Amino acid sequence: MQKLHFPTYNFRFKNSENKVAIFDEIRKKFVILTPEEWVRQHVVQYLLTEKNYPKSYINVEKVLKINGLTKRYDVVVFNADGSIFLLVECKAPEVKITQTTFDQIARYNLTMKAQYLMVTNGQNHYFCQMDFEKEQYVFLKELPERIIGL
């Protein structure tokens, strides 16, 4: 797999039906290793090891309903009170991050109301803080170190 702009992490792999699978610490199972999954697993490790976000506050690849449509988010980090601290959208490394990508995460966030957003393709990372009053996001250099309520 391609080298990403994250620190190097140790992952567990196995072959499954002639495909490589990677162990997801959050879902506690092996999942087929696709380029997007490679990015998602790096994001999870980044949140756990660099940001020290508790594993129990992180959720990966769950279904959500938006305007009657079924969508899947990549990674969510919750606050202690159950509200959403961070919503992450992962793309494969070859996928350019465009306004369309931000529009996608913004649509998801209309329902989810996360305080922070992260968009990454493993090469480029974008961090935003939501300003719900002005209905806009403010770009940040980095995510906060602490989850609210911890």
Coordinates of N, CA and C in Angstrom, one line a residue:
M1 N 0.8 -1.2 0.0 CA 0.0 0.0 0.0 C 0.9 1.2 0.0
Q2 N 0.3 2.3 -0.4 CA 1.0 3.6 -0.6 C 1.3 4.2 0.7
K3 N 2.5 4.9 0.8 CA 2.9 5.6 2.0 C 2.0 6.8 2.1
L4 N 1.5 7.0 3.3 CA 0.6 8.2 3.6 C 1.3 9.2 4.5
H5 N 0.8 10.4 4.5 CA 1.3 11.5 5.4 C 0.7 11.4 6.8
F6 N 1.1 10.3 7.4 CA 0.8 10.0 8.8 C 2.0 9.3 9.4
P7 N 2.2 9.3 10.7 CA 3.3 8.5 11.3 C 3.1 7.1 10.9
T8 N 4.2 6.3 11.0 CA 4.2 4.9 10.7 C 3.5 4.1 11.9
Y9 N 2.6 3.3 11.6 CA 1.9 2.5 12.6 C 2.0 1.0 12.3
N10 N 1.9 0.2 13.3 CA 2.0 -1.3 13.2 C 0.5 -1.8 13.0
F11 N 0.3 -2.4 11.9 CA -1.0 -3.0 11.6 C -0.9 -4.5 11.5
R12 N -2.0 -5.2 11.8 CA -2.1 -6.6 11.6 C -2.8 -6.9 10.3
F13 N -2.3 -7.8 9.5 CA -2.8 -8.2 8.2 C -3.1 -9.7 8.2
K14 N -4.0 -10.1 7.3 CA -4.1 -11.5 7.0 C -4.7 -11.6 5.6
N15 N -4.4 -12.8 5.0 CA -5.0 -13.1 3.7 C -6.4 -13.7 3.9
S16 N -7.4 -13.2 3.2 CA -8.7 -13.7 3.3 C -9.3 -13.8 1.9
E17 N -9.5 -15.1 1.4 CA -10.1 -15.3 0.1 C -9.3 -14.6 -1.0
N18 N -7.9 -14.8 -0.9 CA -7.0 -14.2 -1.9 C -7.0 -12.6 -1.9
K19 N -7.5 -12.1 -0.8 CA -7.4 -10.6 -0.6 C -6.8 -10.3 0.7
V20 N -6.1 -9.2 0.8 CA -5.5 -8.8 2.1 C -6.5 -8.1 2.9
A21 N -6.5 -8.5 4.2 CA -7.4 -7.8 5.2 C -6.5 -7.2 6.3
I22 N -7.0 -6.1 6.8 CA -6.4 -5.4 7.9 C -7.3 -5.4 9.1
F23 N -6.6 -5.5 10.3 CA -7.4 -5.6 11.5 C -7.8 -4.2 12.0
D24 N -9.1 -4.0 12.2 CA -9.7 -2.7 12.6 C -9.9 -2.8 14.1
E25 N -9.1 -2.0 14.9 CA -9.2 -2.1 16.4 C -10.5 -1.6 16.9
I26 N -11.2 -0.8 16.2 CA -12.5 -0.3 16.7 C -13.6 -1.3 16.4
R27 N -13.7 -1.8 15.2 CA -14.7 -2.8 14.9 C -14.3 -4.2 15.4
K28 N -13.1 -4.4 15.8 CA -12.6 -5.7 16.4 C -12.7 -6.8 15.4
K29 N -12.4 -6.5 14.1 CA -12.4 -7.6 13.1 C -11.5 -7.2 11.9
F30 N -11.2 -8.2 11.1 CA -10.4 -7.9 9.9 C -11.4 -7.4 8.8
V31 N -11.0 -6.4 8.1 CA -11.7 -5.9 6.9 C -10.8 -5.9 5.7
I32 N -11.4 -6.0 4.5 CA -10.7 -6.1 3.3 C -9.9 -4.7 3.1
L33 N -8.7 -4.8 2.8 CA -7.8 -3.7 2.7 C -8.0 -3.0 1.3
T34 N -8.7 -1.9 1.2 CA -8.8 -1.1 0.0 C -8.0 0.2 0.2
P35 N -7.8 0.9 -0.8 CA -7.0 2.2 -0.6 C -7.7 3.1 0.4
E36 N -9.1 3.2 0.4 CA -9.8 4.0 1.4 C -9.7 3.5 2.8
E37 N -9.7 2.1 2.9 CA -9.6 1.5 4.2 C -8.2 1.8 4.8
W38 N -7.2 1.8 3.9 CA -5.8 2.1 4.4 C -5.8 3.5 5.0
V39 N -6.4 4.4 4.4 CA -6.5 5.8 4.9 C -7.3 5.8 6.2
R40 N -8.4 5.1 6.3 CA -9.3 5.1 7.5 C -8.5 4.5 8.6
Q41 N -7.8 3.4 8.4 CA -7.0 2.8 9.5 C -5.9 3.7 10.0
H42 N -5.3 4.5 9.1 CA -4.3 5.4 9.6 C -5.0 6.5 10.4
V43 N -6.2 7.0 10.0 CA -6.9 8.0 10.8 C -7.2 7.5 12.2
V44 N -7.7 6.3 12.3 CA -8.0 5.7 13.6 C -6.8 5.7 14.5
Q45 N -5.6 5.2 13.9 CA -4.4 5.1 14.7 C -3.9 6.5 15.1
Y46 N -4.1 7.5 14.2 CA -3.7 8.9 14.5 C -4.5 9.4 15.6
L47 N -5.8 9.2 15.6 CA -6.7 9.6 16.7 C -6.4 9.0 18.0
L48 N -6.0 7.7 18.0 CA -5.7 6.9 19.2 C -4.3 7.3 19.7
T49 N -3.3 7.3 18.9 CA -1.9 7.5 19.3 C -1.5 8.9 19.4
E50 N -1.8 9.7 18.4 CA -1.3 11.1 18.4 C -2.2 12.1 19.2
K51 N -3.5 11.8 19.1 CA -4.5 12.7 19.8 C -4.9 12.1 21.2
N52 N -4.6 10.9 21.4 CA -5.0 10.2 22.7 C -6.5 10.2 22.9
Y53 N -7.3 10.1 21.8 CA -8.7 10.0 22.0 C -9.0 8.6 22.5
P54 N -9.9 8.4 23.4 CA -10.2 7.1 23.9 C -10.9 6.2 22.9
K55 N -10.5 5.0 22.8 CA -11.0 4.0 21.8 C -12.5 3.9 21.9
S56 N -13.0 3.9 23.2 CA -14.4 3.7 23.4 C -15.3 4.9 22.9
Y57 N -14.6 6.0 22.5 CA -15.4 7.2 22.0 C -15.4 7.2 20.5
I58 N -14.7 6.3 19.8 CA -14.5 6.3 18.4 C -15.4 5.2 17.8
N59 N -16.1 5.6 16.7 CA -16.9 4.7 15.9 C -16.5 4.7 14.5
V60 N -16.6 3.6 13.8 CA -16.1 3.5 12.4 C -17.2 2.9 11.5
E61 N -17.4 3.5 10.4 CA -18.3 3.0 9.3 C -19.7 2.6 9.8
K62 N -20.4 3.5 10.2 CA -21.8 3.2 10.6 C -22.8 3.9 9.6
V63 N -24.0 3.4 9.6 CA -25.0 3.9 8.7 C -25.7 5.1 9.3
L64 N -26.0 6.1 8.5 CA -26.8 7.2 9.0 C -27.8 7.6 7.9
K65 N -29.0 8.1 8.3 CA -30.0 8.5 7.3 C -30.0 10.0 7.1
I66 N -29.9 10.4 5.8 CA -29.9 11.8 5.5 C -31.0 12.0 4.4
N67 N -32.0 12.8 4.8 CA -33.1 13.0 3.8 C -33.7 11.8 3.2
G68 N -33.8 10.7 4.1 CA -34.4 9.5 3.6 C -33.4 8.6 2.9
L69 N -32.1 9.0 2.7 CA -31.1 8.2 2.0 C -30.2 7.6 3.1
T70 N -29.8 6.4 2.8 CA -28.9 5.7 3.7 C -27.4 6.0 3.3
K71 N -26.7 6.6 4.2 CA -25.2 6.9 3.9 C -24.4 6.2 5.0
R72 N -23.1 6.2 4.8 CA -22.2 5.7 5.8 C -21.1 6.7 6.1
Y73 N -20.9 6.9 7.4 CA -19.8 7.8 7.7 C -18.5 7.0 7.9
D74 N -17.4 7.6 7.8 CA -16.1 6.8 7.9 C -15.7 6.7 9.4
V75 N -15.5 7.8 10.1 CA -15.1 7.8 11.5 C -15.8 8.9 12.2
V76 N -16.3 8.6 13.4 CA -16.9 9.6 14.3 C -16.2 9.4 15.7
V77 N -15.9 10.6 16.3 CA -15.5 10.6 17.7 C -16.5 11.3 18.5
F78 N -17.0 10.7 19.6 CA -18.0 11.3 20.4 C -17.4 12.1 21.6
N79 N -18.2 13.0 22.1 CA -17.9 13.6 23.4 C -18.4 12.7 24.5
A80 N -18.0 13.1 25.8 CA -18.4 12.3 26.9 C -20.0 12.3 27.1
D81 N -20.6 13.3 26.6 CA -22.1 13.4 26.8 C -22.9 12.7 25.6
G82 N -22.1 12.1 24.7 CA -22.7 11.4 23.6 C -22.9 12.3 22.3
S83 N -22.7 13.6 22.4 CA -22.8 14.4 21.2 C -21.5 14.1 20.4
I84 N -21.5 14.6 19.1 CA -20.4 14.3 18.2 C -19.4 15.4 18.3
F85 N -18.2 14.9 18.6 CA -17.0 15.8 18.7 C -16.4 16.0 17.3
L86 N -16.2 14.9 16.6 CA -15.4 14.9 15.3 C -16.1 14.0 14.3
L87 N -16.2 14.5 13.1 CA -16.7 13.6 11.9 C -15.6 13.6 10.9
V88 N -15.2 12.4 10.5 CA -14.0 12.3 9.5 C -14.5 11.7 8.2
E89 N -14.2 12.3 7.1 CA -14.4 11.7 5.8 C -13.1 11.3 5.2
C90 N -13.0 10.0 4.9 CA -11.7 9.5 4.3 C -12.0 9.2 2.8
K91 N -11.0 9.5 2.0 CA -11.0 9.2 0.6 C -9.7 8.4 0.3
A92 N -9.7 7.6 -0.8 CA -8.5 6.9 -1.2 C -7.5 7.9 -1.6
P93 N -6.2 7.6 -1.5 CA -5.1 8.5 -1.8 C -5.2 9.2 -3.2
E94 N -5.7 8.4 -4.2 CA -5.7 9.0 -5.5 C -6.9 9.9 -5.8
V95 N -7.8 10.0 -4.8 CA -9.0 10.9 -4.9 C -8.6 12.3 -4.4
K96 N -8.8 13.3 -5.3 CA -8.5 14.7 -4.9 C -9.6 15.2 -4.0
I97 N -9.1 15.9 -3.0 CA -10.1 16.6 -2.0 C -10.6 17.9 -2.7
T98 N -11.8 17.9 -3.0 CA -12.4 19.1 -3.7 C -13.6 19.7 -2.9
Q99 N -14.2 20.7 -3.4 CA -15.3 21.3 -2.8 C -16.4 20.3 -2.6
T100 N -16.5 19.4 -3.6 CA -17.6 18.3 -3.5 C -17.4 17.5 -2.2
T101 N -16.1 17.2 -1.9 CA -15.8 16.4 -0.7 C -16.3 17.2 0.6
F102 N -16.0 18.5 0.6 CA -16.5 19.3 1.7 C -18.0 19.4 1.8
D103 N -18.6 19.5 0.6 CA -20.1 19.5 0.5 C -20.7 18.2 1.1
Q104 N -20.0 17.1 0.8 CA -20.5 15.8 1.3 C -20.5 15.7 2.8
I105 N -19.3 16.1 3.4 CA -19.2 16.1 4.9 C -20.1 17.1 5.5
A106 N -20.3 18.3 4.8 CA -21.2 19.3 5.4 C -22.7 18.8 5.4
R107 N -23.1 18.0 4.4 CA -24.4 17.5 4.3 C -24.6 16.5 5.5
Y108 N -23.6 15.6 5.6 CA -23.6 14.7 6.8 C -23.8 15.4 8.1
N109 N -23.0 16.5 8.2 CA -23.0 17.2 9.5 C -24.2 18.0 9.7
L110 N -25.1 18.3 8.8 CA -26.4 18.9 9.0 C -27.2 18.0 10.0
T111 N -27.0 16.7 9.8 CA -27.7 15.7 10.7 C -26.9 15.5 12.0
M112 N -25.6 15.3 11.8 CA -24.8 14.8 12.9 C -24.3 15.9 13.9
K113 N -24.2 17.2 13.4 CA -23.8 18.3 14.3 C -22.5 18.1 15.0
A114 N -21.5 17.6 14.3 CA -20.1 17.5 14.9 C -19.5 18.9 15.1
Q115 N -18.7 19.0 16.1 CA -18.0 20.3 16.4 C -16.8 20.5 15.5
Y116 N -16.2 19.4 15.1 CA -15.0 19.4 14.2 C -15.2 18.5 13.0
L117 N -14.6 18.8 11.9 CA -14.6 18.0 10.7 C -13.1 17.7 10.3
M118 N -12.9 16.5 9.8 CA -11.6 16.2 9.2 C -11.9 15.5 7.9
V119 N -11.2 16.0 6.8 CA -11.3 15.4 5.5 C -9.9 15.0 5.1
T120 N -9.6 13.8 4.7 CA -8.3 13.3 4.3 C -8.3 12.3 3.2
N121 N -7.3 12.3 2.4 CA -7.1 11.2 1.4 C -5.7 10.6 1.8
G122 N -5.3 10.8 3.0 CA -4.0 10.2 3.4 C -2.8 11.0 3.0
Q123 N -2.9 11.8 2.0 CA -1.9 12.7 1.6 C -2.1 14.1 2.1
N124 N -3.3 14.6 2.0 CA -3.7 15.9 2.5 C -4.8 15.8 3.5
H125 N -4.6 16.5 4.6 CA -5.5 16.5 5.7 C -6.1 17.9 5.9
Y126 N -7.4 18.0 6.1 CA -8.0 19.3 6.4 C -8.8 19.2 7.6
F127 N -8.7 20.2 8.5 CA -9.3 20.2 9.8 C -10.2 21.4 9.9
C128 N -11.4 21.3 10.3 CA -12.3 22.5 10.4 C -13.1 22.4 11.8
Q129 N -13.3 23.6 12.3 CA -14.2 23.8 13.4 C -15.5 24.4 12.9
M130 N -16.6 23.8 13.3 CA -17.9 24.3 12.9 C -18.3 25.6 13.6
D131 N -18.9 26.5 12.9 CA -19.5 27.7 13.5 C -21.0 27.6 13.0
F132 N -21.8 27.1 13.9 CA -23.2 26.8 13.6 C -24.0 28.1 13.5
E133 N -23.6 29.1 14.2 CA -24.3 30.4 14.1 C -24.2 31.0 12.7
K134 N -23.0 31.0 12.2 CA -22.7 31.6 10.9 C -22.9 30.6 9.8
E135 N -23.2 29.3 10.1 CA -23.3 28.2 9.2 C -22.1 28.1 8.2
Q136 N -21.0 28.1 8.9 CA -19.7 27.9 8.1 C -18.7 27.1 8.9
Y137 N -17.6 26.7 8.3 CA -16.6 26.1 9.0 C -15.3 26.9 8.9
V138 N -14.5 26.8 9.9 CA -13.2 27.6 10.0 C -12.1 26.5 10.0
F139 N -11.2 26.7 9.0 CA -10.1 25.8 8.9 C -9.1 26.0 10.0
L140 N -8.6 24.8 10.5 CA -7.6 24.8 11.6 C -6.3 24.1 11.1
K141 N -5.2 24.4 11.8 CA -4.0 23.7 11.4 C -4.0 22.3 12.0
E142 N -4.7 22.0 13.1 CA -4.7 20.7 13.8 C -6.0 20.5 14.5
L143 N -6.2 19.3 14.9 CA -7.4 19.0 15.7 C -7.0 19.3 17.2
P144 N -8.0 19.6 18.0 CA -7.8 19.8 19.4 C -7.2 18.5 20.1
E145 N -6.5 18.7 21.1 CA -5.9 17.5 21.9 C -6.9 16.8 22.8
R146 N -7.9 17.5 23.2 CA -8.8 16.9 24.2 C -10.2 16.9 23.7
I147 N -10.9 15.9 24.0 CA -12.4 15.8 23.8 C -13.1 16.5 24.9
I148 N -14.1 17.2 24.6 CA -14.8 18.0 25.6 C -15.5 17.0 26.6
G149 N -15.3 17.3 27.9 CA -15.9 16.5 29.0 C -15.0 15.5 29.5
L150 N -13.8 15.4 29.0 CA -12.8 14.4 29.5 C -11.8 15.0 30.5

